[in-house]
Structure formats: structure tokens, C-alpha cells
PDB file of N, CA and C in Angstrom:
ATOM      1  N   CYS M  30       0.850  -1.187  -0.007  1.00 85.00           N
ATOM      2  CA  CYS M  30       0.006   0.001   0.003  1.00 85.00           C
ATOM      3  C   CYS M  30       0.878   1.248  -0.011  1.00 85.00           C
ATOM      4  N   PRO M  31       0.427   2.288  -0.635  1.00 89.00           N
ATOM      5  CA  PRO M  31       1.221   3.527  -0.559  1.00 89.00           C
ATOM      6  C   PRO M  31       1.131   4.114   0.840  1.00 89.00           C
ATOM      7  N   SER M  32       2.112   4.900   1.200  1.00 91.00           N
ATOM      8  CA  SER M  32       2.042   5.585   2.500  1.00 91.00           C
ATOM      9  C   SER M  32       1.093   6.755   2.378  1.00 91.00           C
ATOM     10  N   ALA M  33       0.591   7.232   3.508  1.00 92.00           N
ATOM     11  CA  ALA M  33      -0.379   8.331   3.530  1.00 92.00           C
ATOM     12  C   ALA M  33       0.185   9.586   2.870  1.00 92.00           C
ATOM     13  N   SER M  34       1.475   9.837   3.031  1.00 91.00           N
ATOM     14  CA  SER M  34       2.070  11.038   2.465  1.00 91.00           C
ATOM     15  C   SER M  34       2.364  10.906   0.982  1.00 91.00           C
ATOM     16  N   ASP M  35       2.281   9.689   0.420  1.00 91.00           N
ATOM     17  CA  ASP M  35       2.546   9.482  -0.994  1.00 91.00           C
ATOM     18  C   ASP M  35       1.305   9.580  -1.886  1.00 91.00           C
ATOM     19  N   LEU M  36       0.132   9.863  -1.323  1.00 92.00           N
ATOM     20  CA  LEU M  36      -1.078   9.913  -2.120  1.00 92.00           C
ATOM     21  C   LEU M  36      -1.119  11.204  -2.945  1.00 92.00           C
ATOM     22  N   ARG M  37      -0.757  11.067  -4.195  1.00 90.00           N
ATOM     23  CA  ARG M  37      -0.730  12.197  -5.152  1.00 90.00           C
ATOM     24  C   ARG M  37      -1.138  11.682  -6.525  1.00 90.00           C
ATOM     25  N   THR M  38      -1.672  12.586  -7.330  1.00 85.00           N
ATOM     26  CA  THR M  38      -2.005  12.246  -8.723  1.00 85.00           C
ATOM     27  C   THR M  38      -0.722  12.311  -9.535  1.00 85.00           C
ATOM     28  N   ALA M  39      -0.786  11.937 -10.797  1.00 85.00           N
ATOM     29  CA  ALA M  39       0.375  11.971 -11.682  1.00 85.00           C
ATOM     30  C   ALA M  39       0.926  13.383 -11.829  1.00 85.00           C
ATOM     31  N   ASN M  40       0.061  14.401 -11.748  1.00 89.00           N
ATOM     32  CA  ASN M  40       0.533  15.777 -11.869  1.00 89.00           C
ATOM     33  C   ASN M  40       0.956  16.388 -10.534  1.00 89.00           C
ATOM     34  N   GLY M  41       0.893  15.599  -9.439  1.00 87.00           N
ATOM     35  CA  GLY M  41       1.397  16.057  -8.143  1.00 87.00           C
ATOM     36  C   GLY M  41       0.365  16.626  -7.207  1.00 87.00           C
ATOM     37  N   SER M  42      -0.908  16.732  -7.637  1.00 89.00           N
ATOM     38  CA  SER M  42      -1.907  17.267  -6.719  1.00 89.00           C
ATOM     39  C   SER M  42      -2.285  16.214  -5.675  1.00 89.00           C
ATOM     40  N   ARG M  43      -2.732  16.687  -4.538  1.00 91.00           N
ATOM     41  CA  ARG M  43      -3.006  15.831  -3.381  1.00 91.00           C
ATOM     42  C   ARG M  43      -4.276  14.992  -3.561  1.00 91.00           C
ATOM     43  N   ILE M  44      -4.240  13.779  -3.064  1.00 93.00           N
ATOM     44  CA  ILE M  44      -5.407  12.881  -3.005  1.00 93.00           C
ATOM     45  C   ILE M  44      -5.681  12.636  -1.521  1.00 93.00           C
ATOM     46  N   CYS M  45      -6.961  12.686  -1.128  1.00 95.00           N
ATOM     47  CA  CYS M  45      -7.294  12.455   0.281  1.00 95.00           C
ATOM     48  C   CYS M  45      -7.364  10.981   0.646  1.00 95.00           C
ATOM     49  N   ALA M  46      -7.816  10.135  -0.267  1.00 96.00           N
ATOM     50  CA  ALA M  46      -7.881   8.713   0.052  1.00 96.00           C
ATOM     51  C   ALA M  46      -7.944   7.886  -1.230  1.00 96.00           C
ATOM     52  N   GLN M  47      -7.498   6.658  -1.093  1.00 94.00           N
ATOM     53  CA  GLN M  47      -7.640   5.669  -2.170  1.00 94.00           C
ATOM     54  C   GLN M  47      -8.262   4.427  -1.563  1.00 94.00           C
ATOM     55  N   LEU M  48      -9.312   3.944  -2.207  1.00 94.00           N
ATOM     56  CA  LEU M  48     -10.008   2.762  -1.769  1.00 94.00           C
ATOM     57  C   LEU M  48      -9.732   1.670  -2.772  1.00 94.00           C
ATOM     58  N   TYR M  49      -9.500   0.441  -2.311  1.00 92.00           N
ATOM     59  CA  TYR M  49      -9.113  -0.675  -3.195  1.00 92.00           C
ATOM     60  C   TYR M  49     -10.121  -1.805  -3.079  1.00 92.00           C
ATOM     61  N   SER M  50     -10.282  -2.528  -4.197  1.00 90.00           N
ATOM     62  CA  SER M  50     -11.253  -3.621  -4.244  1.00 90.00           C
ATOM     63  C   SER M  50     -10.706  -4.959  -3.762  1.00 90.00           C
ATOM     64  N   ASP M  51      -9.408  -5.155  -3.801  1.00 84.00           N
ATOM     65  CA  ASP M  51      -8.812  -6.449  -3.429  1.00 84.00           C
ATOM     66  C   ASP M  51      -7.997  -6.312  -2.165  1.00 84.00           C
ATOM     67  N   ASN M  52      -7.982  -7.353  -1.352  1.00 76.00           N
ATOM     68  CA  ASN M  52      -7.247  -7.394  -0.129  1.00 76.00           C
ATOM     69  C   ASN M  52      -6.616  -8.779  -0.004  1.00 76.00           C
ATOM     70  N   SER M  53      -5.725  -8.915   0.940  1.00 76.00           N
ATOM     71  CA  SER M  53      -5.043 -10.161   1.169  1.00 76.00           C
ATOM     72  C   SER M  53      -4.616 -10.229   2.603  1.00 76.00           C
ATOM     73  N   PRO M  54      -4.505 -11.428   3.172  1.00 74.00           N
ATOM     74  CA  PRO M  54      -3.967 -11.523   4.541  1.00 74.00           C
ATOM     75  C   PRO M  54      -2.474 -11.181   4.597  1.00 74.00           C
ATOM     76  N   TYR M  55      -1.831 -11.101   3.426  1.00 76.00           N
ATOM     77  CA  TYR M  55      -0.414 -10.714   3.339  1.00 76.00           C
ATOM     78  C   TYR M  55      -0.298  -9.255   2.986  1.00 76.00           C
ATOM     79  N   TYR M  56       0.347  -8.477   3.860  1.00 75.00           N
ATOM     80  CA  TYR M  56       0.390  -7.017   3.700  1.00 75.00           C
ATOM     81  C   TYR M  56       0.915  -6.572   2.332  1.00 75.00           C
ATOM     82  N   ASN M  57       1.930  -7.252   1.819  1.00 75.00           N
ATOM     83  CA  ASN M  57       2.531  -6.838   0.532  1.00 75.00           C
ATOM     84  C   ASN M  57       1.610  -7.096  -0.649  1.00 75.00           C
ATOM     85  N   GLN M  58       0.470  -7.795  -0.438  1.00 76.00           N
ATOM     86  CA  GLN M  58      -0.490  -8.056  -1.500  1.00 76.00           C
ATOM     87  C   GLN M  58      -1.798  -7.287  -1.303  1.00 76.00           C
ATOM     88  N   CYS M  59      -1.857  -6.429  -0.284  1.00 81.00           N
ATOM     89  CA  CYS M  59      -3.045  -5.601  -0.040  1.00 81.00           C
ATOM     90  C   CYS M  59      -3.061  -4.450  -1.058  1.00 81.00           C
ATOM     91  N   CYS M  60      -4.130  -3.717  -1.042  1.00 86.00           N
ATOM     92  CA  CYS M  60      -4.277  -2.530  -1.887  1.00 86.00           C
ATOM     93  C   CYS M  60      -4.146  -2.901  -3.369  1.00 86.00           C
ATOM     94  N   GLY M  61      -4.869  -3.917  -3.786  1.00 87.00           N
ATOM     95  CA  GLY M  61      -4.831  -4.325  -5.171  1.00 87.00           C
ATOM     96  C   GLY M  61      -6.193  -4.195  -5.819  1.00 87.00           C
ATOM     97  N   GLY M  62      -6.243  -4.509  -7.069  1.00 89.00           N
ATOM     98  CA  GLY M  62      -7.492  -4.458  -7.817  1.00 89.00           C
ATOM     99  C   GLY M  62      -7.851  -3.036  -8.235  1.00 89.00           C
ATOM    100  N   ALA M  63      -9.128  -2.810  -8.428  1.00 92.00           N
ATOM    101  CA  ALA M  63      -9.607  -1.501  -8.856  1.00 92.00           C
ATOM    102  C   ALA M  63      -9.366  -0.465  -7.749  1.00 92.00           C
ATOM    103  N   VAL M  64      -9.158   0.797  -8.146  1.00 93.00           N
ATOM    104  CA  VAL M  64      -8.872   1.875  -7.202  1.00 93.00           C
ATOM    105  C   VAL M  64      -9.918   2.962  -7.368  1.00 93.00           C
ATOM    106  N   LEU M  65     -10.447   3.429  -6.238  1.00 94.00           N
ATOM    107  CA  LEU M  65     -11.364   4.550  -6.205  1.00 94.00           C
ATOM    108  C   LEU M  65     -10.670   5.708  -5.510  1.00 94.00           C
ATOM    109  N   VAL M  66     -10.466   6.805  -6.199  1.00 94.00           N
ATOM    110  CA  VAL M  66      -9.745   7.971  -5.675  1.00 94.00           C
ATOM    111  C   VAL M  66     -10.746   8.945  -5.065  1.00 94.00           C
ATOM    112  N   VAL M  67     -10.438   9.420  -3.853  1.00 94.00           N
ATOM    113  CA  VAL M  67     -11.269  10.416  -3.171  1.00 94.00           C
ATOM    114  C   VAL M  67     -10.484  11.746  -3.183  1.00 94.00           C
ATOM    115  N   GLU M  68     -11.055  12.738  -3.842  1.00 93.00           N
ATOM    116  CA  GLU M  68     -10.429  14.050  -3.963  1.00 93.00           C
ATOM    117  C   GLU M  68     -10.623  14.846  -2.669  1.00 93.00           C
ATOM    118  N   PRO M  69      -9.755  15.816  -2.401  1.00 93.00           N
ATOM    119  CA  PRO M  69      -9.939  16.696  -1.233  1.00 93.00           C
ATOM    120  C   PRO M  69     -11.298  17.405  -1.316  1.00 93.00           C
ATOM    121  N   GLY M  70     -12.028  17.432  -0.219  1.00 92.00           N
ATOM    122  CA  GLY M  70     -13.304  18.115  -0.151  1.00 92.00           C
ATOM    123  C   GLY M  70     -14.480  17.372  -0.749  1.00 92.00           C
ATOM    124  N   ALA M  71     -14.268  16.138  -1.201  1.00 92.00           N
ATOM    125  CA  ALA M  71     -15.339  15.353  -1.831  1.00 92.00           C
ATOM    126  C   ALA M  71     -16.428  15.008  -0.800  1.00 92.00           C
ATOM    127  N   ASP M  72     -17.656  15.075  -1.241  1.00 92.00           N
ATOM    128  CA  ASP M  72     -18.817  14.699  -0.426  1.00 92.00           C
ATOM    129  C   ASP M  72     -19.691  13.806  -1.283  1.00 92.00           C
ATOM    130  N   VAL M  73     -19.579  12.504  -1.055  1.00 88.00           N
ATOM    131  CA  VAL M  73     -20.256  11.539  -1.911  1.00 88.00           C
ATOM    132  C   VAL M  73     -21.212  10.699  -1.041  1.00 88.00           C
ATOM    133  N   PRO M  74     -22.506  11.013  -1.048  1.00 87.00           N
ATOM    134  CA  PRO M  74     -23.432  10.264  -0.192  1.00 87.00           C
ATOM    135  C   PRO M  74     -23.736   8.871  -0.720  1.00 87.00           C
ATOM    136  N   TYR M  75     -23.405   8.565  -1.966  1.00 88.00           N
ATOM    137  CA  TYR M  75     -23.629   7.247  -2.537  1.00 88.00           C
ATOM    138  C   TYR M  75     -22.365   6.795  -3.209  1.00 88.00           C
ATOM    139  N   MET M  76     -22.025   5.501  -3.036  1.00 87.00           N
ATOM    140  CA  MET M  76     -20.857   4.953  -3.695  1.00 87.00           C
ATOM    141  C   MET M  76     -21.092   4.900  -5.197  1.00 87.00           C
ATOM    142  N   PRO M  77     -20.043   5.115  -6.001  1.00 90.00           N
ATOM    143  CA  PRO M  77     -20.197   4.980  -7.459  1.00 90.00           C
ATOM    144  C   PRO M  77     -20.648   3.574  -7.813  1.00 90.00           C
ATOM    145  N   ARG M  78     -21.268   3.472  -8.947  1.00 90.00           N
ATOM    146  CA  ARG M  78     -21.806   2.174  -9.421  1.00 90.00           C
ATOM    147  C   ARG M  78     -20.708   1.096  -9.400  1.00 90.00           C
ATOM    148  N   GLY M  79     -21.044  -0.039  -8.807  1.00 88.00           N
ATOM    149  CA  GLY M  79     -20.121  -1.151  -8.732  1.00 88.00           C
ATOM    150  C   GLY M  79     -19.211  -1.164  -7.521  1.00 88.00           C
ATOM    151  N   TRP M  80     -19.276  -0.144  -6.649  1.00 89.00           N
ATOM    152  CA  TRP M  80     -18.403  -0.072  -5.489  1.00 89.00           C
ATOM    153  C   TRP M  80     -19.079  -0.406  -4.183  1.00 89.00           C
ATOM    154  N   ALA M  81     -20.386  -0.483  -4.130  1.00 83.00           N
ATOM    155  CA  ALA M  81     -21.086  -0.787  -2.887  1.00 83.00           C
ATOM    156  C   ALA M  81     -20.624  -2.160  -2.351  1.00 83.00           C
ATOM    157  N   ALA M  82     -20.211  -2.196  -1.098  1.00 84.00           N
ATOM    158  CA  ALA M  82     -19.784  -3.446  -0.432  1.00 84.00           C
ATOM    159  C   ALA M  82     -18.606  -4.086  -1.133  1.00 84.00           C
ATOM    160  N   ARG M  83     -17.792  -3.322  -1.806  1.00 87.00           N
ATOM    161  CA  ARG M  83     -16.656  -3.872  -2.568  1.00 87.00           C
ATOM    162  C   ARG M  83     -15.305  -3.454  -1.979  1.00 87.00           C
ATOM    163  N   VAL M  84     -15.224  -2.395  -1.221  1.00 88.00           N
ATOM    164  CA  VAL M  84     -13.949  -1.881  -0.706  1.00 88.00           C
ATOM    165  C   VAL M  84     -13.416  -2.820   0.362  1.00 88.00           C
ATOM    166  N   SER M  85     -12.164  -3.200   0.215  1.00 87.00           N
ATOM    167  CA  SER M  85     -11.542  -4.082   1.194  1.00 87.00           C
ATOM    168  C   SER M  85     -10.306  -3.482   1.848  1.00 87.00           C
ATOM    169  N   SER M  86      -9.709  -2.483   1.211  1.00 88.00           N
ATOM    170  CA  SER M  86      -8.510  -1.818   1.757  1.00 88.00           C
ATOM    171  C   SER M  86      -8.638  -0.325   1.453  1.00 88.00           C
ATOM    172  N   LEU M  87      -8.028   0.478   2.309  1.00 92.00           N
ATOM    173  CA  LEU M  87      -8.027   1.917   2.037  1.00 92.00           C
ATOM    174  C   LEU M  87      -6.785   2.550   2.662  1.00 92.00           C
ATOM    175  N   VAL M  88      -6.405   3.682   2.068  1.00 94.00           N
ATOM    176  CA  VAL M  88      -5.319   4.504   2.584  1.00 94.00           C
ATOM    177  C   VAL M  88      -5.837   5.939   2.607  1.00 94.00           C
ATOM    178  N   VAL M  89      -5.703   6.599   3.757  1.00 96.00           N
ATOM    179  CA  VAL M  89      -6.139   7.984   3.885  1.00 96.00           C
ATOM    180  C   VAL M  89      -4.892   8.858   3.974  1.00 96.00           C
ATOM    181  N   GLY M  90      -4.895   9.929   3.198  1.00 95.00           N
ATOM    182  CA  GLY M  90      -3.735  10.827   3.143  1.00 95.00           C
ATOM    183  C   GLY M  90      -3.588  11.669   4.402  1.00 95.00           C
ATOM    184  N   THR M  91      -2.432  12.258   4.532  1.00 92.00           N
ATOM    185  CA  THR M  91      -2.171  13.134   5.669  1.00 92.00           C
ATOM    186  C   THR M  91      -3.082  14.348   5.578  1.00 92.00           C
ATOM    187  N   ARG M  92      -3.479  14.872   6.711  1.00 91.00           N
ATOM    188  CA  ARG M  92      -4.378  16.030   6.865  1.00 91.00           C
ATOM    189  C   ARG M  92      -5.742  15.781   6.227  1.00 91.00           C
ATOM    190  N   CYS M  93      -6.136  14.525   6.109  1.00 94.00           N
ATOM    191  CA  CYS M  93      -7.455  14.174   5.572  1.00 94.00           C
ATOM    192  C   CYS M  93      -8.155  13.232   6.535  1.00 94.00           C
ATOM    193  N   GLU M  94      -9.478  13.216   6.447  1.00 95.00           N
ATOM    194  CA  GLU M  94     -10.282  12.296   7.213  1.00 95.00           C
ATOM    195  C   GLU M  94     -11.364  11.739   6.290  1.00 95.00           C
ATOM    196  N   LEU M  95     -11.570  10.446   6.335  1.00 95.00           N
ATOM    197  CA  LEU M  95     -12.569   9.798   5.502  1.00 95.00           C
ATOM    198  C   LEU M  95     -13.647   9.238   6.424  1.00 95.00           C
ATOM    199  N   THR M  96     -14.895   9.647   6.202  1.00 95.00           N
ATOM    200  CA  THR M  96     -16.015   9.113   6.976  1.00 95.00           C
ATOM    201  C   THR M  96     -16.849   8.241   6.069  1.00 95.00           C
ATOM    202  N   VAL M  97     -17.149   7.039   6.518  1.00 92.00           N
ATOM    203  CA  VAL M  97     -17.973   6.117   5.739  1.00 92.00           C
ATOM    204  C   VAL M  97     -19.189   5.722   6.571  1.00 92.00           C
ATOM    205  N   TRP M  98     -20.272   5.351   5.864  1.00 92.00           N
ATOM    206  CA  TRP M  98     -21.510   4.960   6.547  1.00 92.00           C
ATOM    207  C   TRP M  98     -21.853   3.532   6.132  1.00 92.00           C
ATOM    208  N   SER M  99     -22.600   2.842   6.970  1.00 90.00           N
ATOM    209  CA  SER M  99     -22.970   1.454   6.693  1.00 90.00           C
ATOM    210  C   SER M  99     -24.135   1.358   5.696  1.00 90.00           C
ATOM    211  N   ARG M 100     -24.843   2.470   5.484  1.00 89.00           N
ATOM    212  CA  ARG M 100     -25.974   2.483   4.553  1.00 89.00           C
ATOM    213  C   ARG M 100     -25.840   3.631   3.588  1.00 89.00           C
ATOM    214  N   ALA M 101     -26.475   3.528   2.443  1.00 87.00           N
ATOM    215  CA  ALA M 101     -26.439   4.587   1.421  1.00 87.00           C
ATOM    216  C   ALA M 101     -27.087   5.852   1.946  1.00 87.00           C
ATOM    217  N   GLY M 102     -26.702   6.971   1.354  1.00 90.00           N
ATOM    218  CA  GLY M 102     -27.302   8.242   1.709  1.00 90.00           C
ATOM    219  C   GLY M 102     -26.858   8.782   3.061  1.00 90.00           C
ATOM    220  N   LYS M 103     -25.678   8.382   3.510  1.00 92.00           N
ATOM    221  CA  LYS M 103     -25.141   8.804   4.815  1.00 92.00           C
ATOM    222  C   LYS M 103     -26.056   8.399   5.953  1.00 92.00           C
ATOM    223  N   LYS M 104     -26.524   7.180   5.913  1.00 93.00           N
ATOM    224  CA  LYS M 104     -27.384   6.650   6.948  1.00 93.00           C
ATOM    225  C   LYS M 104     -26.713   5.428   7.582  1.00 93.00           C
ATOM    226  N   GLY M 105     -27.197   5.053   8.743  1.00 95.00           N
ATOM    227  CA  GLY M 105     -26.640   3.924   9.455  1.00 95.00           C
ATOM    228  C   GLY M 105     -25.458   4.344  10.318  1.00 95.00           C
ATOM    229  N   LYS M 106     -24.658   3.374  10.678  1.00 96.00           N
ATOM    230  CA  LYS M 106     -23.484   3.637  11.512  1.00 96.00           C
ATOM    231  C   LYS M 106     -22.392   4.263  10.664  1.00 96.00           C
ATOM    232  N   SER M 107     -21.611   5.169  11.300  1.00 96.00           N
ATOM    233  CA  SER M 107     -20.499   5.787  10.594  1.00 96.00           C
ATOM    234  C   SER M 107     -19.182   5.432  11.275  1.00 96.00           C
ATOM    235  N   ARG M 108     -18.133   5.565  10.496  1.00 95.00           N
ATOM    236  CA  ARG M 108     -16.785   5.333  11.019  1.00 95.00           C
ATOM    237  C   ARG M 108     -15.834   6.292  10.303  1.00 95.00           C
ATOM    238  N   ARG M 109     -14.903   6.840  11.069  1.00 96.00           N
ATOM    239  CA  ARG M 109     -13.940   7.798  10.498  1.00 96.00           C
ATOM    240  C   ARG M 109     -12.563   7.180  10.446  1.00 96.00           C
ATOM    241  N   PHE M 110     -11.864   7.487   9.368  1.00 96.00           N
ATOM    242  CA  PHE M 110     -10.500   6.993   9.176  1.00 96.00           C
ATOM    243  C   PHE M 110      -9.586   8.199   8.908  1.00 96.00           C
ATOM    244  N   GLY M 111      -8.382   8.140   9.427  1.00 94.00           N
ATOM    245  CA  GLY M 111      -7.383   9.159   9.177  1.00 94.00           C
ATOM    246  C   GLY M 111      -6.072   8.492   8.799  1.00 94.00           C
ATOM    247  N   ALA M 112      -5.084   9.312   8.527  1.00 89.00           N
ATOM    248  CA  ALA M 112      -3.771   8.769   8.129  1.00 89.00           C
ATOM    249  C   ALA M 112      -3.198   7.959   9.268  1.00 89.00           C
TER     250      ALA M 112
END
């Protein structure tokens, strides 16, 4: 997995989080598969098509916080993740 401070786009702009579809019990094989990029300031009440219940690994960038909910539309239980 990339480190929290390494989350940047190809042009160098900051990324707040990256969510991954594949996981593994072996750390060096985590953060694989499809990647969903979360931009700074993003507010997404619904997961993009095909991502619901699919995220298995995530990395949150420095100075960012990612809040997720157990149900669509920001309903249900929430959990916050940071770097």
C-alpha cells in the first residue's frame, strides 16, 4: 500500500484517500485491484456504481479524514478514518 504522504496524482496534486477492491492476509499483497480515488473536499453520499460493499482496503492521506456509513445516503453507523 502507498504511505499516507505518498497519495498524489500523476501531476502532483494531493489525493485524500484511495479505496481498493482487493485485499489479502499478506500485507505486501493488499491494496490491489480497482482503485477509487477520493479528492480533497469530496462529499459523496452514494458509492459509485459497482463499489457498494466492494472496498476491502483503504489509505487515507495526511491532513485528511474519511467518513464512511454502513448504509447509502449517509445513513446507518459511521466510522472515521485518518492517516
